[in-house]
PDB file of C-alpha atoms in Angstrom:
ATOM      1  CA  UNK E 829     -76.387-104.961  23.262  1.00 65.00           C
ATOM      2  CA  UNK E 830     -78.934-106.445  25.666  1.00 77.00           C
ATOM      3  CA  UNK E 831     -79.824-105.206  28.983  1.00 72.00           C
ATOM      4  CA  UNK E 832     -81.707-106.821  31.853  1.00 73.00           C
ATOM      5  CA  UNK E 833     -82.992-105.962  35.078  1.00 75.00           C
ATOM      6  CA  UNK E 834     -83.643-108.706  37.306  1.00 72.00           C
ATOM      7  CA  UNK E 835     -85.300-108.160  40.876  1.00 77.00           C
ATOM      8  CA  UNK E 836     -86.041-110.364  43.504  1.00 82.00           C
ATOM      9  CA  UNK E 837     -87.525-110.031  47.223  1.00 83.00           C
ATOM     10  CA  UNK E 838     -84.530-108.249  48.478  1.00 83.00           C
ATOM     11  CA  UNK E 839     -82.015-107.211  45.529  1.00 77.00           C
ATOM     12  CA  UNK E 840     -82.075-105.482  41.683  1.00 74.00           C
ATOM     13  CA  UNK E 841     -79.126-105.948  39.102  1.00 73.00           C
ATOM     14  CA  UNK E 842     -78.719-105.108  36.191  1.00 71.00           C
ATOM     15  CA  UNK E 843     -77.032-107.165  33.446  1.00 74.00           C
ATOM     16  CA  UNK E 844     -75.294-105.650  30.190  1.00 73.00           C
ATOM     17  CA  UNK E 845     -74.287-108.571  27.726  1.00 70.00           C
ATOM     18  CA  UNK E 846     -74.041-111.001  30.840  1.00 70.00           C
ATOM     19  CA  UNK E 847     -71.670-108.656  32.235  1.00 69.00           C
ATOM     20  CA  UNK E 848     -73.163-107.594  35.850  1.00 68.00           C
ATOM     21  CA  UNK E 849     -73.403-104.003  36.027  1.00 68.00           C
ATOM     22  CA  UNK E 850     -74.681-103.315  39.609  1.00 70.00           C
ATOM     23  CA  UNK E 851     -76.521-104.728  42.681  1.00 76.00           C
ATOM     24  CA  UNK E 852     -78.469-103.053  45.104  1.00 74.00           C
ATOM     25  CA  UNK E 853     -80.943-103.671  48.052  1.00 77.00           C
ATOM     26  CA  UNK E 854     -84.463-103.455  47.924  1.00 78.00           C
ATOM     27  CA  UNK E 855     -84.148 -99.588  49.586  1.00 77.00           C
ATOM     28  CA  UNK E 856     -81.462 -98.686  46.792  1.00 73.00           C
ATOM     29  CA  UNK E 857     -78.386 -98.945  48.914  1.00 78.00           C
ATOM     30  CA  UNK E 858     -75.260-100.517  46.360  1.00 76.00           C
ATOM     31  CA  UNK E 859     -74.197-103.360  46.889  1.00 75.00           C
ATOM     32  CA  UNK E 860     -71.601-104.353  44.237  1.00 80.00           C
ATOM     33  CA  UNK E 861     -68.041-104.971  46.140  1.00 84.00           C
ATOM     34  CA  UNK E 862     -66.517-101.970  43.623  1.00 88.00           C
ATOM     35  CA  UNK E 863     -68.942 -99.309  44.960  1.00 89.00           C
ATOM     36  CA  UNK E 864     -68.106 -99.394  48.531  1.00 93.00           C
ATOM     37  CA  UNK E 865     -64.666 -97.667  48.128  1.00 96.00           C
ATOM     38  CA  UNK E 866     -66.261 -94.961  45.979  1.00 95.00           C
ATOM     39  CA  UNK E 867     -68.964 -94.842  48.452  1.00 93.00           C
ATOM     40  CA  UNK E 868     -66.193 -94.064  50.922  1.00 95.00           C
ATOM     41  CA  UNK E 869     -64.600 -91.671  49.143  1.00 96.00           C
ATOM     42  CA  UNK E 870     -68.120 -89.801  48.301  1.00 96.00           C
ATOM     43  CA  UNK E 871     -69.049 -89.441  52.331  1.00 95.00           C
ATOM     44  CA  UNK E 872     -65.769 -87.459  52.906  1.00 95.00           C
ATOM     45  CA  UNK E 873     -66.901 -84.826  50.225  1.00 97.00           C
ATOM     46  CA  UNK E 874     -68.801 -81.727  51.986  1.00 95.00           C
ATOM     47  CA  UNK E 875     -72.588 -81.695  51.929  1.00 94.00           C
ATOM     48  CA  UNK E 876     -73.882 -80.595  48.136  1.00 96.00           C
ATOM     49  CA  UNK E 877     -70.828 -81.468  46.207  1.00 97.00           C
ATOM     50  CA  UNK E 878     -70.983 -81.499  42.834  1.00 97.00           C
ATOM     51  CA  UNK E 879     -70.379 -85.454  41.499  1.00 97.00           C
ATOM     52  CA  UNK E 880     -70.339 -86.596  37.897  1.00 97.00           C
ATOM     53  CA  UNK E 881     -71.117 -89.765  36.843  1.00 95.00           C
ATOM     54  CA  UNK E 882     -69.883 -90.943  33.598  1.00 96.00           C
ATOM     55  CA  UNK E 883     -71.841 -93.992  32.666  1.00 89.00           C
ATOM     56  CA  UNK E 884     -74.823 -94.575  34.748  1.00 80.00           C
ATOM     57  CA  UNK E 885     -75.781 -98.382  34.114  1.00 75.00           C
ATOM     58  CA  UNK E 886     -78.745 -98.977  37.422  1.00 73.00           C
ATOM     59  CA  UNK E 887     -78.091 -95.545  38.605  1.00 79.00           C
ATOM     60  CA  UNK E 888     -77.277 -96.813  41.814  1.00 85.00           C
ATOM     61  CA  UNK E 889     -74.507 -94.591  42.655  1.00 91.00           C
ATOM     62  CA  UNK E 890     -75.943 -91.064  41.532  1.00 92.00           C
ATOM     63  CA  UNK E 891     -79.522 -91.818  43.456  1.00 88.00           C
ATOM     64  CA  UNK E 892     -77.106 -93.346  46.443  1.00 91.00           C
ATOM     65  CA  UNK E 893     -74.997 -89.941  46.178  1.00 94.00           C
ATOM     66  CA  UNK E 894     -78.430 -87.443  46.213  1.00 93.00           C
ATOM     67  CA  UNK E 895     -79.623 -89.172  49.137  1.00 91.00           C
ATOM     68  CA  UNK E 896     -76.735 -88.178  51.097  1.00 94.00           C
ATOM     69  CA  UNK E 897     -77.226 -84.464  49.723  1.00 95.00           C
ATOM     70  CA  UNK E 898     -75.077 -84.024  46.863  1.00 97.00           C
ATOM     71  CA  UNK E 899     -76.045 -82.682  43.449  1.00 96.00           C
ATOM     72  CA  UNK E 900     -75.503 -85.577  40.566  1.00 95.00           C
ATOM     73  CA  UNK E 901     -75.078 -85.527  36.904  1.00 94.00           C
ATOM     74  CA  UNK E 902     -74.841 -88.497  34.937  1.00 93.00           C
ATOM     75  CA  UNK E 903     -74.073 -88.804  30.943  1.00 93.00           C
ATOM     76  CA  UNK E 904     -75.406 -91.970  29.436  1.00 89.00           C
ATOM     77  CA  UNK E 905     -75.164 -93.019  26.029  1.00 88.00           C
ATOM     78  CA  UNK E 906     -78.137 -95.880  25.967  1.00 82.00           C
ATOM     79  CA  UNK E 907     -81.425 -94.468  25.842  1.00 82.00           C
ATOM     80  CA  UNK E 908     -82.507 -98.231  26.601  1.00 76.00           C
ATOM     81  CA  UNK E 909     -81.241 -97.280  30.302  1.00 74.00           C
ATOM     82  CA  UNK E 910     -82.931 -94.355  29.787  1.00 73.00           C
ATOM     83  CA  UNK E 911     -86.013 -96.177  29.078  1.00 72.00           C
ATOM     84  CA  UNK E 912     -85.585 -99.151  32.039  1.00 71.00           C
ATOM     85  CA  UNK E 913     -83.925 -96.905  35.248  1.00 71.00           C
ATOM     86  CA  UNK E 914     -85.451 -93.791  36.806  1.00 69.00           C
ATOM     87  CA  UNK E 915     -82.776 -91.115  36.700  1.00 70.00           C
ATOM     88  CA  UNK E 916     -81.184 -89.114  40.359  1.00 75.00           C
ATOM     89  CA  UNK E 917     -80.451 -85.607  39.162  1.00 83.00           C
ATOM     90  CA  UNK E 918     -79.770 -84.305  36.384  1.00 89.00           C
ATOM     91  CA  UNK E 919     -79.465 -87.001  33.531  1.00 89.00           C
ATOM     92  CA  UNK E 920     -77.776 -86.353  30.042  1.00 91.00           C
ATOM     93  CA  UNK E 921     -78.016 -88.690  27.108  1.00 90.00           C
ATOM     94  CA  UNK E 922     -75.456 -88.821  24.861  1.00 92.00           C
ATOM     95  CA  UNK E 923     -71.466 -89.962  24.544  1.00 93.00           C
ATOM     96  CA  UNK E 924     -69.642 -88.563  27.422  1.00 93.00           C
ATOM     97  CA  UNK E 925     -66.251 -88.816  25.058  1.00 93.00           C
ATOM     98  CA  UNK E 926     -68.122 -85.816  23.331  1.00 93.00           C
ATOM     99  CA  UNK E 927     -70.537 -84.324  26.181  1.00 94.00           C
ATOM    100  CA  UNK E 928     -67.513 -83.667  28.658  1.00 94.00           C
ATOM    101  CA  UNK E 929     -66.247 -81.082  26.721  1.00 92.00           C
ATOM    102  CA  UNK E 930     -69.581 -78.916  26.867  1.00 94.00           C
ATOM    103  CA  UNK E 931     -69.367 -78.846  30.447  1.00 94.00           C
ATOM    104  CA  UNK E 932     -68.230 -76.730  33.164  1.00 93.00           C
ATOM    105  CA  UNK E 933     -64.925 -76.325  34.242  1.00 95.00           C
ATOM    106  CA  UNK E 934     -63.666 -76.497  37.486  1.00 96.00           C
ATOM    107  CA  UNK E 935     -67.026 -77.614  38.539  1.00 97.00           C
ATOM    108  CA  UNK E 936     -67.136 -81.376  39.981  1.00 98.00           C
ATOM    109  CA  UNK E 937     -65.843 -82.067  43.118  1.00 98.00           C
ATOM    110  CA  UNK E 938     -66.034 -85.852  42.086  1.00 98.00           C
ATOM    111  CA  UNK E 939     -65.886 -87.818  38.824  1.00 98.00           C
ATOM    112  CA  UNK E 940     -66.389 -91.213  38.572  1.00 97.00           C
ATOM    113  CA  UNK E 941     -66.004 -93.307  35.097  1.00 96.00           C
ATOM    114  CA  UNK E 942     -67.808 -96.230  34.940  1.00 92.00           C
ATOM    115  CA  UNK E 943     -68.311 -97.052  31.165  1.00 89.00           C
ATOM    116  CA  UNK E 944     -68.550-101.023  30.628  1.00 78.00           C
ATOM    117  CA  UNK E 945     -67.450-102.113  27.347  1.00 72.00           C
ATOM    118  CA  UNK E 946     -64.164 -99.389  29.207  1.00 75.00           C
ATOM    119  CA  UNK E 947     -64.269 -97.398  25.760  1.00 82.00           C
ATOM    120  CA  UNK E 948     -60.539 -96.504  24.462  1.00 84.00           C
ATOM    121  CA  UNK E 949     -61.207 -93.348  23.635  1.00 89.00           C
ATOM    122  CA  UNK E 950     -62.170 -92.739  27.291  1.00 93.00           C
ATOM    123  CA  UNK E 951     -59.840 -94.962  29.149  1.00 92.00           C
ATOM    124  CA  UNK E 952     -56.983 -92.933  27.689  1.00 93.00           C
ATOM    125  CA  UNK E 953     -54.517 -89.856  28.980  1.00 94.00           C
ATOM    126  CA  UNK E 954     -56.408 -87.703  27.110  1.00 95.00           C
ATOM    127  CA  UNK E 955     -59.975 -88.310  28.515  1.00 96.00           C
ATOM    128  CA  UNK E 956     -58.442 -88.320  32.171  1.00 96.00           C
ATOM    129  CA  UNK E 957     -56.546 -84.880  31.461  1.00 96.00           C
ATOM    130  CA  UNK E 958     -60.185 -83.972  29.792  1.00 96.00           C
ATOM    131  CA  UNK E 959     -61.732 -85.208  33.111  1.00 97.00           C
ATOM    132  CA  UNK E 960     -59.246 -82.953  35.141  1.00 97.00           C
ATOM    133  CA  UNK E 961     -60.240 -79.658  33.828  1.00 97.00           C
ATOM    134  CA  UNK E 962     -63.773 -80.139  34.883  1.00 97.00           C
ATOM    135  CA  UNK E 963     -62.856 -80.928  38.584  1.00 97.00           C
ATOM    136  CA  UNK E 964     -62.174 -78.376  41.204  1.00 97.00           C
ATOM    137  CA  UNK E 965     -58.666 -78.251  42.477  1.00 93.00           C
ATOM    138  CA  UNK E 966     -59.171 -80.468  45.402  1.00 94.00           C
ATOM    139  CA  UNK E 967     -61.510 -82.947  43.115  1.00 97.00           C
ATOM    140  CA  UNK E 968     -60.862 -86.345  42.577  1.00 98.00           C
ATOM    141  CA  UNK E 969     -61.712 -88.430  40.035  1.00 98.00           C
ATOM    142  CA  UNK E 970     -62.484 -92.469  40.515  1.00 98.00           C
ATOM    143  CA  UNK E 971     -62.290 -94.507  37.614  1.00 96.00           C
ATOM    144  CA  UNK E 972     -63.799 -98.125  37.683  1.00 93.00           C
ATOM    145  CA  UNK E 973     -61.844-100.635  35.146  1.00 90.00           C
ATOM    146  CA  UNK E 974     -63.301-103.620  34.651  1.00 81.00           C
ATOM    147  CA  UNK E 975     -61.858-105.093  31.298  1.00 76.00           C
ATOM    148  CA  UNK E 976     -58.978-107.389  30.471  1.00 78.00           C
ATOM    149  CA  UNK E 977     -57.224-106.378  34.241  1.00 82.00           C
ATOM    150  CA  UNK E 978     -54.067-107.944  34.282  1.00 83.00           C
ATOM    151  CA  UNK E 979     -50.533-106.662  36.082  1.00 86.00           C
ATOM    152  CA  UNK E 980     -49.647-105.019  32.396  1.00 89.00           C
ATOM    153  CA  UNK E 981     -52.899-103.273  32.137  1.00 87.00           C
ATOM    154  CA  UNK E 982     -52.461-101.487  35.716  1.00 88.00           C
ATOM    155  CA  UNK E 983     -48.797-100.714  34.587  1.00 89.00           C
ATOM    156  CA  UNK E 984     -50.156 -98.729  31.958  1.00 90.00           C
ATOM    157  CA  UNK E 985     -53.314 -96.819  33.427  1.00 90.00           C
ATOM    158  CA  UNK E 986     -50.602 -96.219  36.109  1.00 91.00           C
ATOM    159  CA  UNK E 987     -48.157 -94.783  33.212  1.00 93.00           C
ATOM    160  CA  UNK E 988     -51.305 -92.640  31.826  1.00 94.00           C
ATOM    161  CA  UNK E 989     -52.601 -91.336  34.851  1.00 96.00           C
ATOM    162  CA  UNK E 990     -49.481 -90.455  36.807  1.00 94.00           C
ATOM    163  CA  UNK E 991     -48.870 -87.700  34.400  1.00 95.00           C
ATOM    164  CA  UNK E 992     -52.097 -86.218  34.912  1.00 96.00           C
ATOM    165  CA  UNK E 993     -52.760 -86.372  38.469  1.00 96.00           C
ATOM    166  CA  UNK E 994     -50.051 -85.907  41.117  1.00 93.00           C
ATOM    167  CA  UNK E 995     -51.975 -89.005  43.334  1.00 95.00           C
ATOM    168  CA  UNK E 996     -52.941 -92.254  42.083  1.00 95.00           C
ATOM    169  CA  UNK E 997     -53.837 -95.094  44.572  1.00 94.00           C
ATOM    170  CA  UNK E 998     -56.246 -97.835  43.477  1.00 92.00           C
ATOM    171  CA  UNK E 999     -58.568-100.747  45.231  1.00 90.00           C
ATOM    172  CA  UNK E1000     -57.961-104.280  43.589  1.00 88.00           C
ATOM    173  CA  UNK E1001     -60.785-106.813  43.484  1.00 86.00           C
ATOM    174  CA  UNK E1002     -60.067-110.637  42.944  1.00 80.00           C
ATOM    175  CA  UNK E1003     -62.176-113.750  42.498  1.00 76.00           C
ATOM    176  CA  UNK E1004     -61.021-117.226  43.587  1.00 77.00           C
ATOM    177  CA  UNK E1005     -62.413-120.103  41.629  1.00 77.00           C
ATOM    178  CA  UNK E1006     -60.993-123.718  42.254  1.00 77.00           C
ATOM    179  CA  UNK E1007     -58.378-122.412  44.178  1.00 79.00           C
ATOM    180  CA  UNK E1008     -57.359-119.618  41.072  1.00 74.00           C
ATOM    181  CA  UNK E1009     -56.814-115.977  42.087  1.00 74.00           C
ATOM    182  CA  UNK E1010     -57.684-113.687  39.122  1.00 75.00           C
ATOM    183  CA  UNK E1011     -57.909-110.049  38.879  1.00 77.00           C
ATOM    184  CA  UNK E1012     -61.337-108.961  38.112  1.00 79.00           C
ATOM    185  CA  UNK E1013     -61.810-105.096  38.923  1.00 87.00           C
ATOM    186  CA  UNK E1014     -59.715-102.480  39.857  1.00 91.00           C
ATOM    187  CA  UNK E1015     -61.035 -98.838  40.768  1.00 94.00           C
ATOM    188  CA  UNK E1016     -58.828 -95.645  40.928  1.00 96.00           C
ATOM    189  CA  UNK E1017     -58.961 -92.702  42.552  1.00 97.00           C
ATOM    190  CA  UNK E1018     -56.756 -90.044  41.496  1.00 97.00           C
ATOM    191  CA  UNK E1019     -56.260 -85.818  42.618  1.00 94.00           C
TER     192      UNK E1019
END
């Protein structure tokens, strides 16, 4: 797997097997299309909510989420992000599939999932009724799916999550190229 960071005068991203992983400014603010809805969803939470960041590619979210006063945990698997991205709060290496399961429960006010390759052993009715029993009754969790989107693959995320969480609603992104809407990204949020 190779990652790179590329920077210019007023932008950082972060690239993981071509695959673009994150943009943000020069002063850290995202600005990948995906992240504004979770952004949204993280300003209604109260003042030091407790958010958990499964994946954390650039970091941009959990460093975004601390500067608005929240406490941040992230579980990455790739020490080479480790090595290449300073870290917002607290910062656990290892394979969140595994490292869930020695957290808290009831804890999080807000999950997000953002693994890229989207793991199957993660992006799975288990893992989301895993991710469940760490948030607090009111929590939500936001799950960023980036792989293979197609109308079949949000019938059945939609068939896995409905069982587990009593809400589902979800933001579609698109690209247009040559006049040829595709589905590119879709990010749920689901209490």
């Amino acid at each position: 797997m190779t990652i790179e960071i590329l920077e210019n005068h007023d932008r950082k991203t972060m690239f993981k097997d071509g695959f673009c992983m994150g943009i943000m400014d020069k002063n850290g603010e995202p600005k990948s299309a995906y992240m504004k809805p979770i952004m949204e969803r993280i300003n209604g939470l109260h003042s030091g909510s407790n958010i958990l960041f499964l994946g954390g590619g650039l970091c941009i979210l959990p460093s975004w989420a601390q500067s608005k006063g929240h406490f941040s945990c992230t579980i990455e698997n790739d020490p080479e992000i480790l090595q290449k991205v300073p870290q917002a709060g607290s910062f656990i290496l290892g394979d969140a599939s595994v490292v869930i399961g020695e957290l808290e429960e009831d804890w999080f006010d807000f999950i997000l999932l953002d693994v890229y390759p989207n793991h199957p052993n993660m992006y799975c009715a288990d893992y989301y009724t895993k991710c469940k029993k760490h948030l607090k009754e009111k929590g939500t969790l936001a799950i960023n799916y980036c792989e293979n989107v197609t109308e079949e693959s949000i019938l059945k995320m939609n068939k896995e999550l409905i069982p587990v969480f009593s809400n589902v609603n979800y933001c579609l992104f698109k690209t247009e190229k040559n006049k040829v809407t595709t589905l590119q990204q879709i990010v749920y949020f689901c209490n």
